[in-house]
Coordinates of C-alpha atoms in Angstrom, one line a residue:
Chain A
X1 CA -54.6 -71.2 -40.5
X2 CA -51.7 -70.2 -43.5
X3 CA -49.3 -67.2 -42.7
X4 CA -51.6 -64.6 -44.7
X5 CA -54.1 -65.1 -42.7
X6 CA -52.6 -64.1 -39.5
X7 CA -50.8 -61.3 -41.7
X8 CA -54.6 -60.2 -42.4
X9 CA -55.6 -60.6 -39.4
X10 CA -52.7 -58.7 -37.5
X11 CA -53.3 -56.3 -39.9
X12 CA -57.0 -55.8 -40.0
X13 CA -56.9 -55.5 -36.0
X14 CA -54.1 -52.5 -36.6
X15 CA -56.3 -51.0 -38.8
X16 CA -59.7 -51.2 -36.6
X17 CA -58.1 -49.7 -33.4
X18 CA -56.2 -46.8 -35.6
X19 CA -59.9 -45.8 -37.2
X20 CA -61.4 -46.0 -33.6
X21 CA -58.4 -43.9 -32.2
X22 CA -58.8 -41.5 -35.2
X23 CA -62.6 -40.8 -33.4
X24 CA -62.0 -41.1 -29.6
X25 CA -58.4 -39.3 -30.0
X26 CA -58.2 -36.1 -27.7
X27 CA -55.9 -34.5 -29.5
X28 CA -56.4 -33.5 -33.5
X29 CA -52.3 -33.9 -33.9
X30 CA -52.7 -37.8 -32.6
X31 CA -56.1 -37.9 -34.2
X32 CA -53.9 -37.2 -37.7
X33 CA -51.2 -39.8 -36.6
X34 CA -53.8 -42.7 -35.9
X35 CA -55.1 -41.6 -39.4
X36 CA -51.9 -42.4 -41.2
X37 CA -51.6 -45.5 -39.2
X38 CA -54.5 -46.6 -40.6
X39 CA -53.3 -45.4 -44.2
X40 CA -50.1 -47.4 -43.6
X41 CA -52.0 -50.7 -42.6
X42 CA -54.3 -50.2 -45.7
X43 CA -51.8 -50.0 -47.2
X44 CA -50.4 -53.4 -46.0
X45 CA -53.6 -55.0 -46.4
X46 CA -53.5 -53.7 -49.9
X47 CA -50.0 -55.8 -50.1
X48 CA -51.2 -58.5 -49.3
X49 CA -54.2 -58.7 -52.1
X50 CA -51.2 -58.2 -54.7
X51 CA -52.4 -55.1 -56.1
X52 CA -48.7 -53.4 -54.5
X53 CA -48.8 -50.2 -56.8
X54 CA -51.9 -49.2 -54.8
X55 CA -50.8 -50.1 -51.6
X56 CA -47.6 -47.6 -52.7
X57 CA -49.6 -45.0 -54.4
X58 CA -51.5 -44.4 -51.2
X59 CA -48.8 -44.5 -49.3
X60 CA -47.2 -41.8 -51.7
X61 CA -49.7 -39.9 -52.2
X62 CA -52.3 -40.0 -48.6
X63 CA -49.2 -40.5 -46.4
X64 CA -46.3 -38.6 -48.0
X65 CA -48.2 -35.7 -49.1
X66 CA -52.2 -35.0 -48.2
X67 CA -51.7 -36.1 -44.1
X68 CA -48.3 -33.9 -44.1
X69 CA -50.9 -31.0 -45.0
X70 CA -53.3 -32.3 -43.1
X71 CA -51.0 -32.0 -39.9
X72 CA -50.2 -28.6 -41.1
X73 CA -53.1 -27.5 -40.9
X74 CA -54.3 -29.2 -37.7
X75 CA -50.8 -27.9 -36.3
X76 CA -51.3 -24.2 -37.3
X77 CA -55.0 -23.7 -36.1
X78 CA -54.9 -22.9 -32.3
X79 CA -57.4 -25.1 -32.3
X80 CA -59.8 -25.2 -29.1
X81 CA -59.9 -29.0 -28.0
X82 CA -62.8 -28.2 -25.3
X83 CA -65.2 -26.5 -27.5
X84 CA -64.7 -29.3 -30.4
X85 CA -66.2 -31.9 -28.9
X86 CA -68.9 -29.7 -27.6
X87 CA -72.4 -31.7 -28.4
X88 CA -70.5 -35.1 -28.7
X89 CA -73.4 -36.7 -27.2
X90 CA -76.0 -35.1 -28.8
X91 CA -74.5 -36.1 -32.4
X92 CA -73.6 -39.6 -31.1
X93 CA -76.9 -41.3 -32.0
X94 CA -77.6 -39.7 -36.1
X95 CA -73.6 -40.5 -36.1
X96 CA -74.1 -44.4 -35.1
X97 CA -77.3 -44.7 -37.3
X98 CA -76.1 -43.3 -39.3
X99 CA -72.1 -45.6 -39.4
X100 CA -74.6 -48.9 -38.8
X101 CA -76.6 -48.8 -41.5
X102 CA -73.3 -47.7 -43.8
X103 CA -71.8 -51.1 -41.9
X104 CA -75.2 -52.7 -43.1
X105 CA -74.8 -52.0 -46.3
X106 CA -71.2 -52.9 -47.2
X107 CA -71.5 -56.3 -45.7
X108 CA -74.7 -57.0 -48.0
X109 CA -71.9 -55.6 -50.9
X110 CA -69.0 -58.0 -49.7
X111 CA -71.9 -61.6 -48.6
X112 CA -74.9 -61.3 -50.8
X113 CA -74.1 -59.6 -54.0
X114 CA -70.4 -59.3 -53.8
X115 CA -70.1 -62.9 -53.6
X116 CA -70.6 -64.5 -56.9
X117 CA -68.4 -61.0 -58.5
X118 CA -65.7 -60.3 -56.3
X119 CA -63.2 -63.5 -55.4
X120 CA -60.4 -63.7 -54.4
X121 CA -57.4 -62.7 -56.3
X122 CA -55.4 -65.3 -58.4
X123 CA -52.0 -65.8 -57.0
X124 CA -49.4 -64.6 -60.0
X125 CA -45.7 -65.6 -60.7
X126 CA -43.0 -63.7 -58.3
X127 CA -42.2 -61.7 -61.7
X128 CA -45.6 -60.1 -62.7
X129 CA -45.7 -56.9 -62.6
X130 CA -48.9 -55.0 -61.6
X131 CA -47.4 -51.8 -62.5
X132 CA -46.8 -52.2 -65.6
X133 CA -50.3 -54.4 -66.1
X134 CA -52.4 -51.3 -64.2
X135 CA -50.0 -49.3 -67.0
X136 CA -50.9 -51.0 -70.4
X137 CA -54.5 -51.0 -69.5
X138 CA -55.3 -47.0 -68.4
X139 CA -53.5 -46.2 -71.8
X140 CA -55.6 -48.8 -73.7
X141 CA -58.3 -49.9 -72.6
X142 CA -59.9 -47.2 -70.6
X143 CA -57.6 -44.1 -72.0
X144 CA -60.4 -42.2 -72.5
X145 CA -61.9 -42.6 -69.3
X146 CA -58.0 -41.5 -67.9
X147 CA -57.9 -38.3 -70.2
X148 CA -61.3 -36.8 -69.1
X149 CA -59.9 -37.6 -64.9
X150 CA -56.7 -35.9 -66.0
X151 CA -58.8 -33.2 -67.8
X152 CA -60.9 -32.7 -64.7
X153 CA -57.8 -32.2 -62.4
X154 CA -56.4 -29.6 -64.2
X155 CA -59.6 -27.5 -64.4
X156 CA -59.5 -28.3 -60.2
X157 CA -56.1 -27.2 -59.9
X158 CA -57.1 -23.8 -62.0
X159 CA -60.2 -23.3 -60.1
X160 CA -58.4 -23.6 -56.7
X161 CA -55.5 -21.6 -58.0
X162 CA -58.0 -18.6 -59.5
X163 CA -60.3 -18.6 -55.8
X164 CA -57.3 -18.1 -53.8
X165 CA -55.4 -15.9 -55.4
X166 CA -55.5 -12.6 -54.7
X167 CA -53.5 -9.6 -55.5
X168 CA -51.2 -8.1 -52.1
X169 CA -49.7 -5.1 -53.3
X170 CA -48.7 -4.0 -50.1
X171 CA -46.6 -7.6 -49.8
X172 CA -42.6 -7.1 -50.7
X173 CA -41.0 -9.5 -53.2
X174 CA -38.1 -9.5 -55.2
X175 CA -37.3 -9.9 -59.1
X176 CA -35.2 -12.3 -59.4
X177 CA -34.2 -11.9 -63.5
X178 CA -33.5 -8.4 -62.2
X179 CA -30.9 -9.1 -59.2
X180 CA -29.7 -11.5 -61.9
X181 CA -29.1 -8.8 -64.5
X182 CA -28.1 -5.5 -62.4
X183 CA -25.2 -3.9 -63.7
X184 CA -22.9 -2.0 -61.8
X185 CA -24.7 2.0 -63.0
X186 CA -28.0 0.6 -61.3
X187 CA -26.1 -0.2 -57.7
X188 CA -23.1 2.7 -57.4
X189 CA -22.3 6.2 -59.1
X190 CA -18.8 7.2 -59.8
X191 CA -18.3 10.8 -59.3
X192 CA -15.2 12.6 -60.5
X193 CA -13.7 15.2 -58.5
X194 CA -10.5 16.5 -58.1
X195 CA -8.4 15.5 -55.0
X196 CA -8.2 17.9 -52.6
X197 CA -4.6 17.3 -51.5
X198 CA -1.5 17.1 -53.7
X199 CA 1.6 14.5 -53.2
X200 CA 2.9 14.9 -49.2
Chain B
X1 CA -20.6 -71.2 -47.8
X2 CA -24.0 -73.4 -48.5
X3 CA -22.6 -76.0 -46.1
X4 CA -22.9 -73.3 -43.2
X5 CA -26.2 -72.1 -44.2
X6 CA -27.9 -75.8 -43.8
X7 CA -26.3 -76.6 -40.5
X8 CA -28.0 -73.1 -39.5
X9 CA -31.2 -73.9 -41.5
X10 CA -32.0 -77.4 -39.1
X11 CA -30.6 -75.3 -36.1
X12 CA -33.6 -73.1 -36.3
X13 CA -35.9 -74.7 -37.5
X14 CA -39.2 -73.0 -38.8
X15 CA -38.1 -70.2 -37.2
X16 CA -35.3 -69.6 -39.9
X17 CA -36.9 -67.2 -42.3
X18 CA -37.1 -64.7 -39.8
X19 CA -33.6 -65.3 -38.4
X20 CA -32.1 -65.3 -41.9
X21 CA -33.8 -62.2 -43.0
X22 CA -32.6 -60.6 -39.7
X23 CA -29.4 -61.8 -40.3
X24 CA -29.6 -60.1 -43.6
X25 CA -30.6 -56.7 -42.2
X26 CA -27.9 -56.5 -40.2
X27 CA -25.5 -56.7 -42.9
X28 CA -26.9 -54.1 -45.0
X29 CA -27.3 -52.0 -41.5
X30 CA -24.2 -52.3 -39.7
X31 CA -21.7 -51.2 -42.5
X32 CA -24.0 -48.6 -42.6
X33 CA -24.2 -47.3 -39.5
X34 CA -19.9 -47.4 -39.5
X35 CA -20.4 -46.3 -42.8
X36 CA -22.1 -42.8 -41.1
X37 CA -19.8 -42.3 -38.7
X38 CA -17.1 -42.3 -41.0
X39 CA -18.6 -39.8 -43.0
X40 CA -19.2 -37.1 -40.2
X41 CA -15.1 -38.0 -40.3
X42 CA -14.5 -37.1 -43.6
X43 CA -16.7 -34.5 -44.1
X44 CA -14.9 -32.4 -41.0
X45 CA -11.8 -33.1 -42.8
X46 CA -12.3 -32.5 -45.9
X47 CA -14.2 -29.8 -45.2
X48 CA -11.5 -28.6 -43.2
X49 CA -8.9 -29.0 -45.5
X50 CA -10.6 -27.0 -48.0
X51 CA -10.6 -24.1 -45.8
X52 CA -7.0 -24.7 -45.0
X53 CA -7.3 -26.6 -41.9
X54 CA -6.7 -30.0 -40.2
X55 CA -10.0 -30.8 -39.5
X56 CA -9.9 -33.6 -36.2
X57 CA -6.9 -34.3 -35.1
X58 CA -6.5 -35.6 -31.6
X59 CA -8.6 -38.4 -31.0
X60 CA -6.5 -41.4 -31.6
X61 CA -3.9 -41.8 -34.6
X62 CA -5.2 -38.5 -37.9
X63 CA -8.2 -38.9 -35.6
X64 CA -9.5 -41.5 -36.8
X65 CA -11.1 -42.2 -33.1
X66 CA -13.5 -39.0 -33.4
X67 CA -16.6 -40.8 -34.8
X68 CA -16.5 -43.4 -31.5
X69 CA -16.3 -40.7 -29.4
X70 CA -18.0 -38.0 -30.5
X71 CA -21.3 -41.3 -30.7
X72 CA -19.7 -41.9 -27.0
X73 CA -20.5 -38.7 -25.6
X74 CA -23.8 -38.1 -27.3
X75 CA -24.8 -41.4 -25.2
X76 CA -23.6 -40.0 -22.1
X77 CA -25.2 -36.7 -22.8
X78 CA -28.9 -36.4 -20.6
X79 CA -32.2 -36.0 -22.6
X80 CA -33.9 -33.0 -21.8
X81 CA -37.7 -32.9 -22.8
X82 CA -39.3 -29.4 -23.0
X83 CA -42.1 -28.4 -20.3
X84 CA -45.2 -28.2 -21.9
X85 CA -43.7 -30.5 -25.2
X86 CA -45.6 -33.1 -26.2
X87 CA -43.9 -36.3 -24.3
X88 CA -44.7 -39.0 -26.6
X89 CA -44.2 -38.0 -30.0
X90 CA -41.1 -35.2 -28.8
X91 CA -39.4 -38.8 -28.5
X92 CA -41.6 -40.6 -31.7
X93 CA -39.9 -37.9 -33.9
X94 CA -36.2 -39.1 -34.4
X95 CA -37.7 -43.0 -34.7
X96 CA -40.4 -41.4 -37.5
X97 CA -37.2 -40.1 -39.0
X98 CA -35.2 -42.6 -38.7
X99 CA -37.2 -45.5 -39.5
X100 CA -38.2 -44.4 -43.6
X101 CA -34.3 -44.0 -43.9
X102 CA -33.3 -47.0 -43.1
X103 CA -36.2 -48.7 -44.3
X104 CA -35.4 -47.1 -48.0
X105 CA -32.1 -49.9 -48.0
X106 CA -34.5 -52.7 -48.5
X107 CA -34.8 -52.6 -52.5
X108 CA -31.5 -51.1 -52.7
X109 CA -29.4 -53.4 -55.1
X110 CA -25.6 -53.9 -54.7
X111 CA -24.7 -56.3 -57.6
X112 CA -27.3 -57.6 -60.0
X113 CA -27.5 -60.8 -57.4
X114 CA -27.1 -59.1 -54.0
X115 CA -30.3 -57.0 -52.8
X116 CA -32.6 -57.7 -49.9
X117 CA -36.0 -57.6 -51.9
X118 CA -35.8 -57.6 -55.3
X119 CA -39.0 -56.3 -55.9
X120 CA -40.7 -54.9 -59.5
X121 CA -41.4 -51.2 -57.7
X122 CA -38.6 -51.0 -56.3
X123 CA -38.4 -46.9 -57.2
X124 CA -41.8 -46.5 -55.9
X125 CA -41.1 -47.8 -53.4
X126 CA -38.2 -45.9 -52.3
X127 CA -40.3 -43.0 -52.5
X128 CA -42.7 -44.0 -50.8
X129 CA -41.1 -44.9 -48.4
X130 CA -38.6 -41.4 -48.0
X131 CA -41.7 -39.6 -48.6
X132 CA -42.5 -40.3 -44.5
X133 CA -39.3 -39.2 -43.6
X134 CA -41.0 -35.8 -43.2
X135 CA -43.2 -36.9 -40.6
X136 CA -39.7 -36.9 -38.0
X137 CA -39.0 -33.1 -38.4
X138 CA -43.0 -31.6 -38.4
X139 CA -43.6 -33.8 -35.3
X140 CA -40.2 -32.5 -34.1
X141 CA -40.8 -29.2 -34.9
X142 CA -44.5 -28.7 -33.3
X143 CA -44.3 -31.7 -29.8
X144 CA -41.4 -29.5 -28.7
X145 CA -43.3 -27.1 -27.7
X146 CA -41.3 -23.7 -29.1
X147 CA -41.7 -21.3 -32.0
X148 CA -38.4 -21.9 -33.3
X149 CA -38.8 -25.4 -33.7
X150 CA -42.3 -24.9 -34.2
X151 CA -41.4 -22.6 -37.6
X152 CA -38.7 -24.5 -38.5
X153 CA -40.0 -27.9 -38.8
X154 CA -42.8 -26.3 -40.9
X155 CA -39.8 -24.2 -42.8
X156 CA -37.9 -27.5 -43.6
X157 CA -41.1 -29.8 -43.9
X158 CA -42.8 -27.5 -46.6
X159 CA -38.9 -27.2 -48.5
X160 CA -39.1 -31.2 -48.7
X161 CA -42.9 -31.7 -49.4
X162 CA -41.6 -29.6 -52.6
X163 CA -38.6 -30.9 -53.6
X164 CA -40.2 -35.0 -53.5
X165 CA -42.0 -33.6 -56.1
X166 CA -38.9 -32.6 -58.6
X167 CA -37.1 -35.8 -57.8
X168 CA -40.3 -37.5 -58.5
X169 CA -40.7 -36.0 -62.3
X170 CA -36.7 -37.0 -62.4
X171 CA -37.6 -40.2 -61.8
X172 CA -40.1 -40.9 -64.6
X173 CA -37.5 -39.5 -66.7
X174 CA -35.4 -42.8 -65.5
X175 CA -37.9 -45.0 -65.9
X176 CA -39.3 -43.9 -68.8
X177 CA -35.9 -44.8 -70.5
X178 CA -35.1 -47.9 -68.6
X179 CA -38.5 -48.9 -68.9
X180 CA -38.8 -51.1 -66.0
X181 CA -39.5 -49.4 -62.5
X182 CA -37.0 -52.2 -60.7
X183 CA -33.4 -50.3 -60.3
X184 CA -31.6 -53.2 -61.1
X185 CA -33.2 -53.6 -64.7
X186 CA -32.6 -49.9 -64.3
X187 CA -28.9 -50.4 -64.2
X188 CA -28.8 -52.8 -66.5
X189 CA -30.3 -50.8 -68.8
X190 CA -27.1 -48.4 -69.0
X191 CA -25.0 -51.7 -69.3
X192 CA -21.6 -50.4 -71.0
X193 CA -19.1 -47.5 -70.1
X194 CA -19.6 -44.0 -69.1
X195 CA -21.6 -42.8 -72.5
X196 CA -24.0 -45.7 -71.8
X197 CA -24.6 -44.3 -68.2
X198 CA -27.9 -42.1 -68.3
X199 CA -26.3 -38.5 -66.9
X200 CA -26.0 -38.0 -71.1
X201 CA -29.5 -38.4 -72.5
X202 CA -30.7 -37.2 -69.2
X203 CA -28.7 -34.8 -67.7
X204 CA -31.4 -32.0 -66.5
X205 CA -32.5 -34.6 -65.0
X206 CA -29.5 -35.9 -63.0
X207 CA -28.5 -32.1 -62.0
X208 CA -31.9 -31.6 -60.6
X209 CA -32.2 -34.5 -59.0
X210 CA -28.6 -34.4 -57.1
X211 CA -29.6 -30.9 -56.4
X212 CA -33.0 -31.6 -55.3
X213 CA -31.4 -34.2 -53.6
X214 CA -29.6 -31.9 -51.5
X215 CA -32.9 -29.9 -50.4
X216 CA -34.3 -33.1 -49.8
X217 CA -31.7 -33.9 -47.0
X218 CA -31.6 -30.1 -45.8
X219 CA -28.4 -30.3 -46.2
X220 CA -25.9 -27.3 -47.5
X221 CA -26.7 -24.9 -49.5
X222 CA -30.2 -25.4 -48.4
X223 CA -29.3 -26.2 -45.1
X224 CA -31.8 -23.1 -43.1
X225 CA -33.2 -25.7 -40.4
X226 CA -28.5 -25.2 -39.8
X227 CA -28.8 -21.6 -40.2
X228 CA -26.3 -19.7 -37.3
X229 CA -28.0 -16.6 -38.4
X230 CA -31.0 -17.7 -37.9
X231 CA -31.4 -21.0 -35.3
X232 CA -35.7 -22.2 -35.9
X233 CA -34.5 -26.0 -36.8
X234 CA -36.8 -28.2 -36.3
X235 CA -34.1 -29.6 -33.8
X236 CA -33.8 -27.1 -31.2
X237 CA -35.0 -28.1 -28.7
X238 CA -33.2 -31.9 -28.8
X239 CA -30.1 -33.2 -26.7
X240 CA -28.1 -36.4 -26.5
X241 CA -29.1 -39.2 -28.1
X242 CA -32.8 -37.8 -29.2
X243 CA -30.4 -35.1 -31.3
X244 CA -28.2 -38.0 -32.1
X245 CA -31.1 -40.1 -34.1
X246 CA -32.0 -36.8 -35.9
X247 CA -28.8 -36.5 -37.6
X248 CA -28.0 -40.3 -37.8
X249 CA -31.6 -40.1 -40.3
X250 CA -29.2 -37.3 -42.2
X251 CA -26.3 -39.3 -42.9
X252 CA -28.1 -42.7 -43.8
X253 CA -30.8 -40.4 -46.4
X254 CA -27.1 -38.5 -47.4
X255 CA -25.6 -42.1 -48.5
X256 CA -28.7 -43.4 -49.6
X257 CA -29.3 -40.2 -52.3
X258 CA -26.0 -40.5 -53.4
X259 CA -25.9 -44.5 -53.8
X260 CA -29.8 -43.7 -55.8
X261 CA -28.0 -41.2 -58.0
X262 CA -25.2 -43.3 -58.7
X263 CA -27.8 -46.2 -60.2
X264 CA -30.0 -44.6 -61.7
X265 CA -28.1 -41.7 -63.0
X266 CA -23.9 -43.2 -63.1
X267 CA -24.3 -46.6 -64.1
X268 CA -24.1 -48.2 -61.0
X269 CA -22.2 -51.8 -60.4
X270 CA -21.2 -51.0 -64.6
X271 CA -17.2 -50.1 -65.3
X272 CA -16.4 -46.8 -66.3
X273 CA -15.3 -48.4 -69.6
X274 CA -16.0 -51.4 -70.8
X275 CA -12.8 -52.7 -71.9
X276 CA -10.1 -54.7 -70.9
X277 CA -8.3 -53.0 -67.1
X278 CA -11.6 -51.7 -65.8
X279 CA -13.7 -54.9 -66.3
X280 CA -11.1 -56.9 -64.2
X281 CA -12.2 -54.9 -60.6
X282 CA -15.9 -56.4 -59.3
X283 CA -18.7 -54.1 -59.5
X284 CA -19.8 -53.5 -56.5
X285 CA -16.1 -51.4 -56.0
X286 CA -17.6 -49.5 -59.3
X287 CA -20.5 -48.6 -57.0
X288 CA -19.0 -47.8 -54.2
X289 CA -16.2 -46.2 -56.0
X290 CA -19.5 -43.8 -57.2
X291 CA -21.2 -43.5 -53.8
X292 CA -17.6 -41.8 -52.5
X293 CA -17.7 -39.0 -55.7
X294 CA -21.6 -38.2 -55.0
X295 CA -20.8 -37.8 -51.6
X296 CA -18.0 -35.9 -52.0
X297 CA -19.2 -33.5 -53.9
X298 CA -22.0 -33.1 -51.3
X299 CA -19.3 -32.4 -48.9
X300 CA -17.8 -29.9 -52.0
X301 CA -20.6 -27.7 -51.9
X302 CA -20.9 -27.9 -48.6
X303 CA -18.0 -26.0 -48.1
X304 CA -18.5 -23.7 -52.1
X305 CA -22.0 -22.3 -51.9
X306 CA -23.6 -19.6 -49.8
X307 CA -26.8 -20.8 -48.0
X308 CA -30.0 -20.3 -49.7
X309 CA -32.5 -17.5 -48.6
X310 CA -35.8 -19.7 -47.6
X311 CA -37.7 -18.0 -50.9
X312 CA -35.1 -18.5 -53.3
X313 CA -35.1 -22.2 -52.2
X314 CA -39.3 -22.3 -53.2
X315 CA -39.0 -20.3 -56.2
X316 CA -35.7 -23.0 -57.6
X317 CA -38.0 -26.0 -56.6
X318 CA -41.1 -24.4 -58.0
X319 CA -40.0 -22.2 -60.4
X320 CA -37.2 -24.4 -62.4
X321 CA -37.0 -27.7 -61.6
X322 CA -40.3 -28.8 -62.2
X323 CA -40.9 -27.0 -65.3
X324 CA -37.2 -28.2 -66.8
X325 CA -38.3 -32.0 -65.5
X326 CA -41.5 -31.7 -66.9
X327 CA -39.9 -30.6 -70.5
X328 CA -37.4 -32.9 -70.2
X329 CA -39.6 -35.3 -69.8
X330 CA -41.8 -34.4 -73.0
X331 CA -38.5 -34.0 -74.8
X332 CA -37.3 -37.8 -74.3
X333 CA -40.7 -39.4 -74.6
X334 CA -41.1 -37.7 -78.0
X335 CA -37.5 -39.2 -79.3
X336 CA -38.5 -42.0 -78.0
X337 CA -40.8 -42.1 -80.8
X338 CA -38.9 -41.3 -83.7
X339 CA -35.9 -42.9 -85.6
X340 CA -33.5 -41.5 -82.7
X341 CA -35.6 -43.2 -79.9
X342 CA -32.3 -45.7 -79.5
X343 CA -30.2 -42.4 -78.0
X344 CA -32.5 -42.6 -75.0
X345 CA -32.2 -46.0 -73.9

């Protein structure tokens, strides 16, 4: 068994354990943290496949941004844990059926269909830059699908803002432009009046 | 030197790669720990002199042993775990704060040859690893079972996540100019004197990176987590060593941001001027001098500027810095297609 295989089994066992705990952990915050762990080990597995750009992006986007917001929401909501676990046993048969079906499908794809298509990646020299190759491919061969994806994302952003934006006239807010450009005359009034006592 | 390495290699046998990596890690972390202990001392002294007082001067000659005494004090103190706190996560949070702060140093080059892991995507790696530091803060705030700590954690986390975007865009400008994600290559692209460094062509990005770095560190003038007038920091419930770990993480991150600023905008180990007396000095001293200069700026800012209000912090990040970086990225990429492109390389 080579060193890579050893690392693979090590990471894979952590990934499986973390994935299982995401489902079984009692507390939602713990579940979210196990999801973070599973993303991190997943990134480690991708590194083994020499997909360093994807691995680092997985950490950057999913752990650094998505899961932080996820944790925000889970922590802010006052979740009733007992209520969440209600109906666990009722839903288990259906969930198990779907899960097993997916596992069978993936095994089929990986072993029967995929064997001829998906081969293990050939290893590259140490100075080979995965990031550079990916960038070149995205901006040359796949530039139209890439731009299309960008436009769809932009539409999604605009839509999300349009849906959630409400005018709240009752909230007080500062206008920094006015704060900066305020003059003395706006704040202080100088009154000219005679002195009441003169020269003591 | 080589003979010594060979002898040791024979002694440790197949465990040698592990031992050698460990030795290199210690060679980075040990000076870092010493450096950040004395950074706390420098901070108190420098701010002291700026405020016309002496600063620590009782422990050891001129107060030189003050950081050691502080460390010992924190080691001796009891770690109080609040009632109703989530104990496991409460103790895990400081570890999650310092882990990324130290792990990021793996790819930082100190000279063209002196780097632990010379990976191609080192800038990306640093962004990914440092973005994980926010977990320590969120979890510390949540696990303390205190409304003040929780609100503080939320604020600090929102601040860090917001400024990360501006920081990332500033780095995009740097990697466009250097055409590489490798920190060593980025420094190599700034070969030459002070006018060849990226602070000049990428000046807006340099300023944005420096200030976002401060905001990312939760340091003055963005240190709402330490605001005396509204004590709602994520670490209000931490004491003793568990607090000290957060403190160490903050200072390790501070040195990291200063080093990255020096590497990416201030020419790294390139001498100030690329002629006679200046280029006799070895590069690592130049790097060190630049790091110290940026750290001094951080301390100076702390002594000078009043603390930002929370909504002002958010406004600055989202409405000023992100547009500035976006505009400058477009300017750089457009200019690179013109005959003036050489200005940005």
